[in-house]
Short mmCIF file of C-alpha atoms in Angstrom, two decimals:
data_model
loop_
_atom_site.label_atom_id
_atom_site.label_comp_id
_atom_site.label_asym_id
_atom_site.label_seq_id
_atom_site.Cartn_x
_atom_site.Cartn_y
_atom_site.Cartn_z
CA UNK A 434 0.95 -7.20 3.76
CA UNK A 435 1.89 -10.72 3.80
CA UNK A 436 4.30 -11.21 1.33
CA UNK A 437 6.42 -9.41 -1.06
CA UNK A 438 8.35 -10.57 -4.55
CA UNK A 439 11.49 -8.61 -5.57
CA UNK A 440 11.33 -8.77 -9.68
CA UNK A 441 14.28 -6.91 -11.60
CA UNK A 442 13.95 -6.65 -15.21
CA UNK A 443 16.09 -5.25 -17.91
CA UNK A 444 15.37 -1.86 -19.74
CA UNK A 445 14.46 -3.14 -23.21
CA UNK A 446 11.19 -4.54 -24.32
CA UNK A 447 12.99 -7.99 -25.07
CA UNK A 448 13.76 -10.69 -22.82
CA UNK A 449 11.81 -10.03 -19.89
CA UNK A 450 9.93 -13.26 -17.91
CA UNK A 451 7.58 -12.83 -14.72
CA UNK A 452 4.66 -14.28 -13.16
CA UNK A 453 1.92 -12.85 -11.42
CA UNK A 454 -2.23 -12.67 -11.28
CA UNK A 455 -5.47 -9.96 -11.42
CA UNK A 456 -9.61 -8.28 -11.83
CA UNK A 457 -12.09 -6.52 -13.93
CA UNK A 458 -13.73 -2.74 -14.66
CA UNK A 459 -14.59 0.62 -16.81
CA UNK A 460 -12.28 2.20 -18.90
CA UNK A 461 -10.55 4.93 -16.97
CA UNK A 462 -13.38 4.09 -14.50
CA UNK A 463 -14.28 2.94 -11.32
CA UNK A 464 -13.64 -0.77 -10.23
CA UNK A 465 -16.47 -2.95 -10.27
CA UNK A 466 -16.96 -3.84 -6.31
CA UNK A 467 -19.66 -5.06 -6.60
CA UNK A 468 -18.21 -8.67 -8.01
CA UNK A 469 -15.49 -8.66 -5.29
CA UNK A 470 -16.94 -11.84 -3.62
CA UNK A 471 -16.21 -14.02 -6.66
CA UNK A 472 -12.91 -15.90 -7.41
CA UNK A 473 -10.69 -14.68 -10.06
CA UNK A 474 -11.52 -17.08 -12.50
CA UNK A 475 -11.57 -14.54 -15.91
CA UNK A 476 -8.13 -13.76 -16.28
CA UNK A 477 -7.17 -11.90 -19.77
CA UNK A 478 -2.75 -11.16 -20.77
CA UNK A 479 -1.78 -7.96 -21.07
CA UNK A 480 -1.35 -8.13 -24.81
CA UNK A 481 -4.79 -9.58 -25.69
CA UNK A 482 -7.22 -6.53 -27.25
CA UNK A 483 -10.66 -6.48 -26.36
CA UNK A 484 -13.61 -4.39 -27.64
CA UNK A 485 -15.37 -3.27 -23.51
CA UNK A 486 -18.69 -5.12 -24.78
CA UNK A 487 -16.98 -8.42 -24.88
CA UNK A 488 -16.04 -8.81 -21.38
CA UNK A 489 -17.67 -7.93 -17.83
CA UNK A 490 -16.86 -4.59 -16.40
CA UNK A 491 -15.81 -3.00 -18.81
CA UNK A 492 -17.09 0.42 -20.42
CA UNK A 493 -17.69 3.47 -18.04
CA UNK A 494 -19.00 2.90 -14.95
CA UNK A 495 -23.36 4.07 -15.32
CA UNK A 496 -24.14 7.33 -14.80
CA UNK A 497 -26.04 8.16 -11.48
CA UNK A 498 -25.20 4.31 -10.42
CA UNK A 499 -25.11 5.71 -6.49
CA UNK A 500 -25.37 2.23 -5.02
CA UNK A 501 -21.99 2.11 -7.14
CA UNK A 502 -20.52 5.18 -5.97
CA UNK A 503 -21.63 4.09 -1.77
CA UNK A 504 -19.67 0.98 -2.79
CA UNK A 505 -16.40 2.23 -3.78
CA UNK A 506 -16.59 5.09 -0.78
CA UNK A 507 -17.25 1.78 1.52
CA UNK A 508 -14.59 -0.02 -0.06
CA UNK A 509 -12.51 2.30 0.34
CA UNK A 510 -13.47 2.57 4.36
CA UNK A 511 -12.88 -0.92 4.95
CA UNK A 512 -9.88 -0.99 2.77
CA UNK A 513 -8.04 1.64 4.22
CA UNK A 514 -5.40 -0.40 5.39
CA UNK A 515 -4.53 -2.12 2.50
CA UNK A 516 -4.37 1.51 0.87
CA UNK A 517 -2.24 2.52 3.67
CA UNK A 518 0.22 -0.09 2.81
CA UNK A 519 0.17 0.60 -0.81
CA UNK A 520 1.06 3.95 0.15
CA UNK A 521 4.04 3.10 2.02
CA UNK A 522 5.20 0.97 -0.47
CA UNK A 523 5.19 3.50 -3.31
CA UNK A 524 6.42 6.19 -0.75
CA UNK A 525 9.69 3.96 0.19
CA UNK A 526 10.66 3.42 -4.17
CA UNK A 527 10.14 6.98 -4.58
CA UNK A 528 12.17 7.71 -1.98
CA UNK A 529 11.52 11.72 -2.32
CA UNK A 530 8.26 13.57 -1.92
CA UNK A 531 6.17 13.51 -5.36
CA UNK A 532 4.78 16.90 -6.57
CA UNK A 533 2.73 15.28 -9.56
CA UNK A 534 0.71 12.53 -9.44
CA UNK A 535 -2.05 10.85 -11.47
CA UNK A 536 -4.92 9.05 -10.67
CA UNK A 537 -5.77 6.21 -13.52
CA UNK A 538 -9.41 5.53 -13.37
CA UNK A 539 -9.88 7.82 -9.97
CA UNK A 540 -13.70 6.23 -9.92
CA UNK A 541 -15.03 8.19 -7.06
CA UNK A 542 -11.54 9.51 -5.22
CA UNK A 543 -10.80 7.08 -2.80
CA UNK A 544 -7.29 6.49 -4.32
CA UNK A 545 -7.25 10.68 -5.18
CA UNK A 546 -8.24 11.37 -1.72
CA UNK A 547 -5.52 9.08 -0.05
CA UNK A 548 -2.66 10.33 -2.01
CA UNK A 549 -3.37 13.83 -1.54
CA UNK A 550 -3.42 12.86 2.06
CA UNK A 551 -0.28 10.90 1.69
CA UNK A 552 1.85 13.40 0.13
CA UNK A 553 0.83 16.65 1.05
CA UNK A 554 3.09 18.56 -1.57
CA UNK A 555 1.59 17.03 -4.26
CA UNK A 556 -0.67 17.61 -7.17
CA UNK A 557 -3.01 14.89 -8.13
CA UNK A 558 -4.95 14.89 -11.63
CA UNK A 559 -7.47 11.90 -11.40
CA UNK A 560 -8.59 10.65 -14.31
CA UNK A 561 -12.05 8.99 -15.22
CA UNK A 562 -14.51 8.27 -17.58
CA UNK A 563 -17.68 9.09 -15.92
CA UNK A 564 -18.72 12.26 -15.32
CA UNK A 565 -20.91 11.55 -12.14
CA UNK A 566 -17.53 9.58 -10.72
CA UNK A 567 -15.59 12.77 -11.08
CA UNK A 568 -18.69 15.16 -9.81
CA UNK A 569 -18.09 12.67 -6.43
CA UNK A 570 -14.59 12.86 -6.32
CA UNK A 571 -14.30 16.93 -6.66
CA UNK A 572 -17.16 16.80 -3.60
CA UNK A 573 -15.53 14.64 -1.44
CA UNK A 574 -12.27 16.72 -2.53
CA UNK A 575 -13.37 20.13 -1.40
CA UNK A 576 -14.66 18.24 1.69
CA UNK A 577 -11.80 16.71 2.78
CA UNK A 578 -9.43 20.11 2.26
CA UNK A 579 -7.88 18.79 -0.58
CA UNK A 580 -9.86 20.25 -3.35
CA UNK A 581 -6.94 23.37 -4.79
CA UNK A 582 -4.44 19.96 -5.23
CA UNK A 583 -6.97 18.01 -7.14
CA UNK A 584 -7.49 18.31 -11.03
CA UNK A 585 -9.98 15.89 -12.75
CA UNK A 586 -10.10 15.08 -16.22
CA UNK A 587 -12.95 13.27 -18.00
CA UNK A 588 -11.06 11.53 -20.55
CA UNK A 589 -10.43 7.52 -21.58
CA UNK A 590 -7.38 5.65 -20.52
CA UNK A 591 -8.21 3.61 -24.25
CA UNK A 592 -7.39 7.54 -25.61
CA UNK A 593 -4.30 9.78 -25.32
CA UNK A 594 -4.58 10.69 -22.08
CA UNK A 595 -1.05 11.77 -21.36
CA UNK A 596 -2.04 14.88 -23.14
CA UNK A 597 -4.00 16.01 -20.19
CA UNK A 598 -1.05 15.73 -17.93
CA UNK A 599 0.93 19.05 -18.10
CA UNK A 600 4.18 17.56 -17.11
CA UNK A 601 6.16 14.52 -16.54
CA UNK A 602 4.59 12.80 -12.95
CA UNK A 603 6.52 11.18 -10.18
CA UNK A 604 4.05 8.72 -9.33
CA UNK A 605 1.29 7.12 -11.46
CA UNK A 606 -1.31 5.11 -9.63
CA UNK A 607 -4.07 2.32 -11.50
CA UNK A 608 -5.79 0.60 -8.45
CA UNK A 609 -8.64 -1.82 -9.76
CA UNK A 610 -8.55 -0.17 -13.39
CA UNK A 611 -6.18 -1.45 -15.11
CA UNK A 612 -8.33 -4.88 -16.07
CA UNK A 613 -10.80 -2.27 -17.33
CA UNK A 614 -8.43 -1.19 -20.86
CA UNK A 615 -8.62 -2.66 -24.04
CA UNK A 616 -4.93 -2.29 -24.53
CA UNK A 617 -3.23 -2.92 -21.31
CA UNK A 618 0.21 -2.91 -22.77
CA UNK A 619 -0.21 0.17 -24.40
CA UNK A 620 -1.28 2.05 -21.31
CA UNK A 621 1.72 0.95 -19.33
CA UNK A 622 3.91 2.70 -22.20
CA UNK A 623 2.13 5.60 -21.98
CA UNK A 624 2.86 5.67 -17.94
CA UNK A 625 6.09 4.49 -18.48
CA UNK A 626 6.32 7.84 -21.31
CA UNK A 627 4.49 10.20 -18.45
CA UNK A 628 6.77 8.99 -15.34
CA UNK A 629 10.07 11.11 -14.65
CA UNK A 630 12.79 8.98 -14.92
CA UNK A 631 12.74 7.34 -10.89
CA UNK A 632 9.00 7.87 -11.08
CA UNK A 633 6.93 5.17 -9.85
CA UNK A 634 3.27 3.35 -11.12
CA UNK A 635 1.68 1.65 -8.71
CA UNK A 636 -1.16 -1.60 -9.75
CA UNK A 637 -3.53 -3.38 -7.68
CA UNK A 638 -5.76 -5.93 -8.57
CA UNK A 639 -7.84 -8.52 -6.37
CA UNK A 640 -6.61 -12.18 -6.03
CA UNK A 641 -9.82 -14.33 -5.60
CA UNK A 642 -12.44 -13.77 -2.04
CA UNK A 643 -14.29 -16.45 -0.09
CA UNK A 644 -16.93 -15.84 1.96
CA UNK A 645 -17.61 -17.28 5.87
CA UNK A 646 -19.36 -19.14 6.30
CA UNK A 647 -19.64 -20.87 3.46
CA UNK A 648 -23.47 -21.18 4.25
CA UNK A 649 -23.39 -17.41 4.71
CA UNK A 650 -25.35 -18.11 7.77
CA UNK A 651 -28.43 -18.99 6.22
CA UNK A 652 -28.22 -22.82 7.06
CA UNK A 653 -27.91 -23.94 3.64
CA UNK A 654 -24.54 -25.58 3.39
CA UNK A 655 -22.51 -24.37 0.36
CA UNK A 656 -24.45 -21.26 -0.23
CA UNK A 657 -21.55 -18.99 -0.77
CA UNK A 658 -19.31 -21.32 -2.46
CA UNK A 659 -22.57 -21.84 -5.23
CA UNK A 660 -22.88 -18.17 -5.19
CA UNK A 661 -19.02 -17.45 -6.21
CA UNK A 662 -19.11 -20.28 -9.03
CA UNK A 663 -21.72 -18.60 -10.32
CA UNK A 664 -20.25 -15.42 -10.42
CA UNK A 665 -17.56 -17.02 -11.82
CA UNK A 666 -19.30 -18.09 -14.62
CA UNK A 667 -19.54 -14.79 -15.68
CA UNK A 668 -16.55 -13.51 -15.44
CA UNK A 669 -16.31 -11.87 -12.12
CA UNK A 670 -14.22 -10.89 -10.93
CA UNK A 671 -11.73 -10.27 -14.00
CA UNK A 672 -8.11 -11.30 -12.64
CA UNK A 673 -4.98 -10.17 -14.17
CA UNK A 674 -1.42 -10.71 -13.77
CA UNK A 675 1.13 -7.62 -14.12
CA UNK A 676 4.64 -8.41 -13.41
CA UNK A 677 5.67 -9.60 -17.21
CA UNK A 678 4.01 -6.43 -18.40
CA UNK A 679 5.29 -4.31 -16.51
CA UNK A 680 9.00 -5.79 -17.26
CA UNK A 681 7.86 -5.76 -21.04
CA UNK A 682 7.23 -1.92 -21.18
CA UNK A 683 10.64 -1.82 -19.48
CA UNK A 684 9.87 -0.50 -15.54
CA UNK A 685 12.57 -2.37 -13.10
CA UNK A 686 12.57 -3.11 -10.62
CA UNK A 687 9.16 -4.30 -10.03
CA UNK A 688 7.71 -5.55 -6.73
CA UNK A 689 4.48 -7.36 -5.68
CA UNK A 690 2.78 -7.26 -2.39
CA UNK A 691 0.20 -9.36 -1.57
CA UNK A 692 -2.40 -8.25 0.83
CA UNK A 693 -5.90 -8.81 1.92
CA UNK A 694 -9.45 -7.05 2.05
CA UNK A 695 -11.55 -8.02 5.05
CA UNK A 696 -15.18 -6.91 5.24
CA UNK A 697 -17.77 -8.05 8.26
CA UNK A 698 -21.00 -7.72 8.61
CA UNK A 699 -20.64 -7.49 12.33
CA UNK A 700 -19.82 -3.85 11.90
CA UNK A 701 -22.20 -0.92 10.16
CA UNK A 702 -19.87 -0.71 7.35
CA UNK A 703 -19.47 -4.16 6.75
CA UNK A 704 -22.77 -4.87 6.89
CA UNK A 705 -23.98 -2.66 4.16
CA UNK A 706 -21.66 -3.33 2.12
CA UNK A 707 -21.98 -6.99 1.91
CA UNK A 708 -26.13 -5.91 1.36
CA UNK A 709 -25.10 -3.92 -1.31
CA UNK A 710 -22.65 -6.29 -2.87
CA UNK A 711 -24.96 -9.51 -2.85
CA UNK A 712 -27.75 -7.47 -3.72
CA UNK A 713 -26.43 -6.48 -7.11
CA UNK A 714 -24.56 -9.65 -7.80
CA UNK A 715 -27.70 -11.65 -6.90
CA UNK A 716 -29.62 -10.09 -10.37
CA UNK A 717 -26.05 -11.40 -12.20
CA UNK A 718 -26.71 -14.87 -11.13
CA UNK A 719 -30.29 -15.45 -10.35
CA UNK A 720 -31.13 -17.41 -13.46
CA UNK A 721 -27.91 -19.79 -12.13
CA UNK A 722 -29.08 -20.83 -9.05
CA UNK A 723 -31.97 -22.61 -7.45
CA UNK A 724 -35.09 -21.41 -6.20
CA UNK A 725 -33.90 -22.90 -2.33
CA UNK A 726 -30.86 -20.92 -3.26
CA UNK A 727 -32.37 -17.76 -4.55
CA UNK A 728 -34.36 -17.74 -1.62
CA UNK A 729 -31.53 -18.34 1.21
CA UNK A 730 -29.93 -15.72 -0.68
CA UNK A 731 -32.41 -12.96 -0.55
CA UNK A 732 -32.72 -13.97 3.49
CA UNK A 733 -29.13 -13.56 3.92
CA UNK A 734 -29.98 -9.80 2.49
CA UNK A 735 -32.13 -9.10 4.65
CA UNK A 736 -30.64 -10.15 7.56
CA UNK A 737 -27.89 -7.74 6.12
CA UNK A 738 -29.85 -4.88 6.23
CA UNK A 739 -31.28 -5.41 9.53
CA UNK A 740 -28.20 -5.97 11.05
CA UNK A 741 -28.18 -9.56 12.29
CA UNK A 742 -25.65 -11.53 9.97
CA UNK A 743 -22.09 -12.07 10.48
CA UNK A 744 -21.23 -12.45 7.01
CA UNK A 745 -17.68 -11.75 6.23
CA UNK A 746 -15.61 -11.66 2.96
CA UNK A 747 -11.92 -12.09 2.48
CA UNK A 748 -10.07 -11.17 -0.50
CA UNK A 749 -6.98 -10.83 -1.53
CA UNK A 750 -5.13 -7.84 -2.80
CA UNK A 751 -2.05 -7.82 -5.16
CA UNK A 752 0.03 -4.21 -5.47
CA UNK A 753 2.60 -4.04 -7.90
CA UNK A 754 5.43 -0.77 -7.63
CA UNK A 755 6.89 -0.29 -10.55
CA UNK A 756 9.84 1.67 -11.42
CA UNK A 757 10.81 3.72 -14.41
CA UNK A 758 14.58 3.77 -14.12
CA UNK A 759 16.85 6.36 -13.89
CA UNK A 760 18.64 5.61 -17.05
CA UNK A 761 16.86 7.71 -19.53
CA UNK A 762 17.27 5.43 -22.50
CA UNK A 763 14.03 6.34 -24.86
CA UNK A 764 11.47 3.03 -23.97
CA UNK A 765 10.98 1.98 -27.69
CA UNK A 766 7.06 2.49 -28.62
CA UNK A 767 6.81 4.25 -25.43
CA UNK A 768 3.37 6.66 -25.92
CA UNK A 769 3.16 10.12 -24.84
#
């Protein structure tokens, strides 16, 4: 964690001000890792409606996509200590041990998995659009020793999905899935409507990557900075800034930690996932870069895979804790 804002807003939906920035995904799905080496250049407001077809990463996430599903449970691996932190920062707002929790967009359980680690009292009903995701998660549930605290729900965070929930939660949790609603804004009402008063939603989103070296060792000089801008020219990844929305559907305080993701090819982890992230992101881009290009890119792949690069990625990581406050004053247009 590098650095933290302190953002108190009011409890009405008028008047509030903030600034902030975010990514991209599936609706009540998993985050699209596969585009984290791009910087955030599609950014979208909170308010804006979208139909999923119109922007990148959006829609559930493919069924029986398992280089998709190996990427989130890598991500996850090599993220662990930005999840960690994110942790402890929800765990010191709350204050008190949660006993219900839900899991927006669970993807494959890496966020499910770590809170029921976290907070060992709790329930946690993750949430997801795709059926294979939550066929994963309940797996690596059972595995893990968690699996009679987990619920999963197949259901759309664009739908009423409060109704799932059987009671009021004390911490909500949207890593990487917010970007992926139509209605951003109306999803934070409905967590602010399914949070005990004192409950707390945590956000994260990515911040922009870069890669090193920027000739991701292949020789050719300004190789990974061609590869990002064309990324970026399609929209990955989706940024997205939270702190005026979340002040807007009347949480306060609200805080924002900035982190950072580090993956490296010089260990087994790293390595494949770099091999899996360039590999997919290469077929997004391959009519955008040169032949010489497309060439030093498949190379760096398969140096990848046979274990000789020493790739790395860098990107950054924002987390936003959110409180619903203890005044119980109805939230106007709150949904639930």
């Amino acid at each position: 964690m590098t650095h933290t804002d302190h953002t108190s807003h009011g409890s009405g939906p008028a008047g509030h001000s903030g600034s902030g920035a975010r990514d991209h995904g599936s609706t009540g799905s998993a985050h699209d890792a596969s585009a984290h080496v791009a910087h955030g250049a599609h950014s979208h407001g909170a308010h804006a409606a979208h139909s999923h077809a119109d922007r990148p990463g959006h829609g559930p996430a493919p069924e029986g996509d398992s280089d998709m599903a190996e990427l989130l449970d890598l991500d996850a691996a090599l993220g662990a200590t930005v999840l960690t932190d994110a942790l402890d920062a929800a765990a010191a707002v709350l204050g008190t041990e949660p006993r219900s929790i839900v899991d927006l967009g669970a993807g494959t359980g890496t966020g499910t998995l770590a809170l029921a680690g976290r907070f060992p009292e709790a329930h946690v009903h993750s949430l997801d659009a795709t059926a294979s995701m939550l066929d994963h998660l309940t797996a690596s549930a059972q595995t893990a020793g968690v699996g009679d605290r987990v619920t999963t729900h197949l259901t759309d965070l664009d739908g009423d999905w409060t109704a799932v929930l059987p009671e009021q939660v004390d911490l909500a949790w949207a890593a990487l899935s917010l970007h992926h609603v139509s209605d951003p804004a109306r999803v934070l009402r409905q967590a602010y409507g399914a949070l005990r008063p004192g409950g707390v939603l945590v956000v994260t989103e990515m911040s922009g990557a870069r890669f090193e070296p920027s000739d991701l060792g292949s020789g050719r000089d300004g190789l990974g900075d061609r590869v990002t801008a064309a990324l970026a020219g399609h929209g990955y990844p989706v940024t997205a800034e939270w702190t005026t929305a979340l002040g807007e559907a009347c949480f306060a305080p609200v805080e924002r930690h900035e982190m950072s993701f580090d993956a490296s090819a010089t260990t087994a982890e790293g390595a494949r996932y770099l091999a899996i992230q360039l590999s997919r992101n290469r077929d997004r881009i391959a009519d955008d870069l040169s032949a010489d290009d497309l060439a030093a890119l498949d190379a760096v792949i398969l140096a990848l895979g046979a274990g000789t690069s020493e790739v790395r990625t860098v990107s950054g990581r924002n987390v936003w804790v959110a409180v619903r406050p203890l005044d119980t004053m109805t939230h106007e247009g709150a949904d639930r």
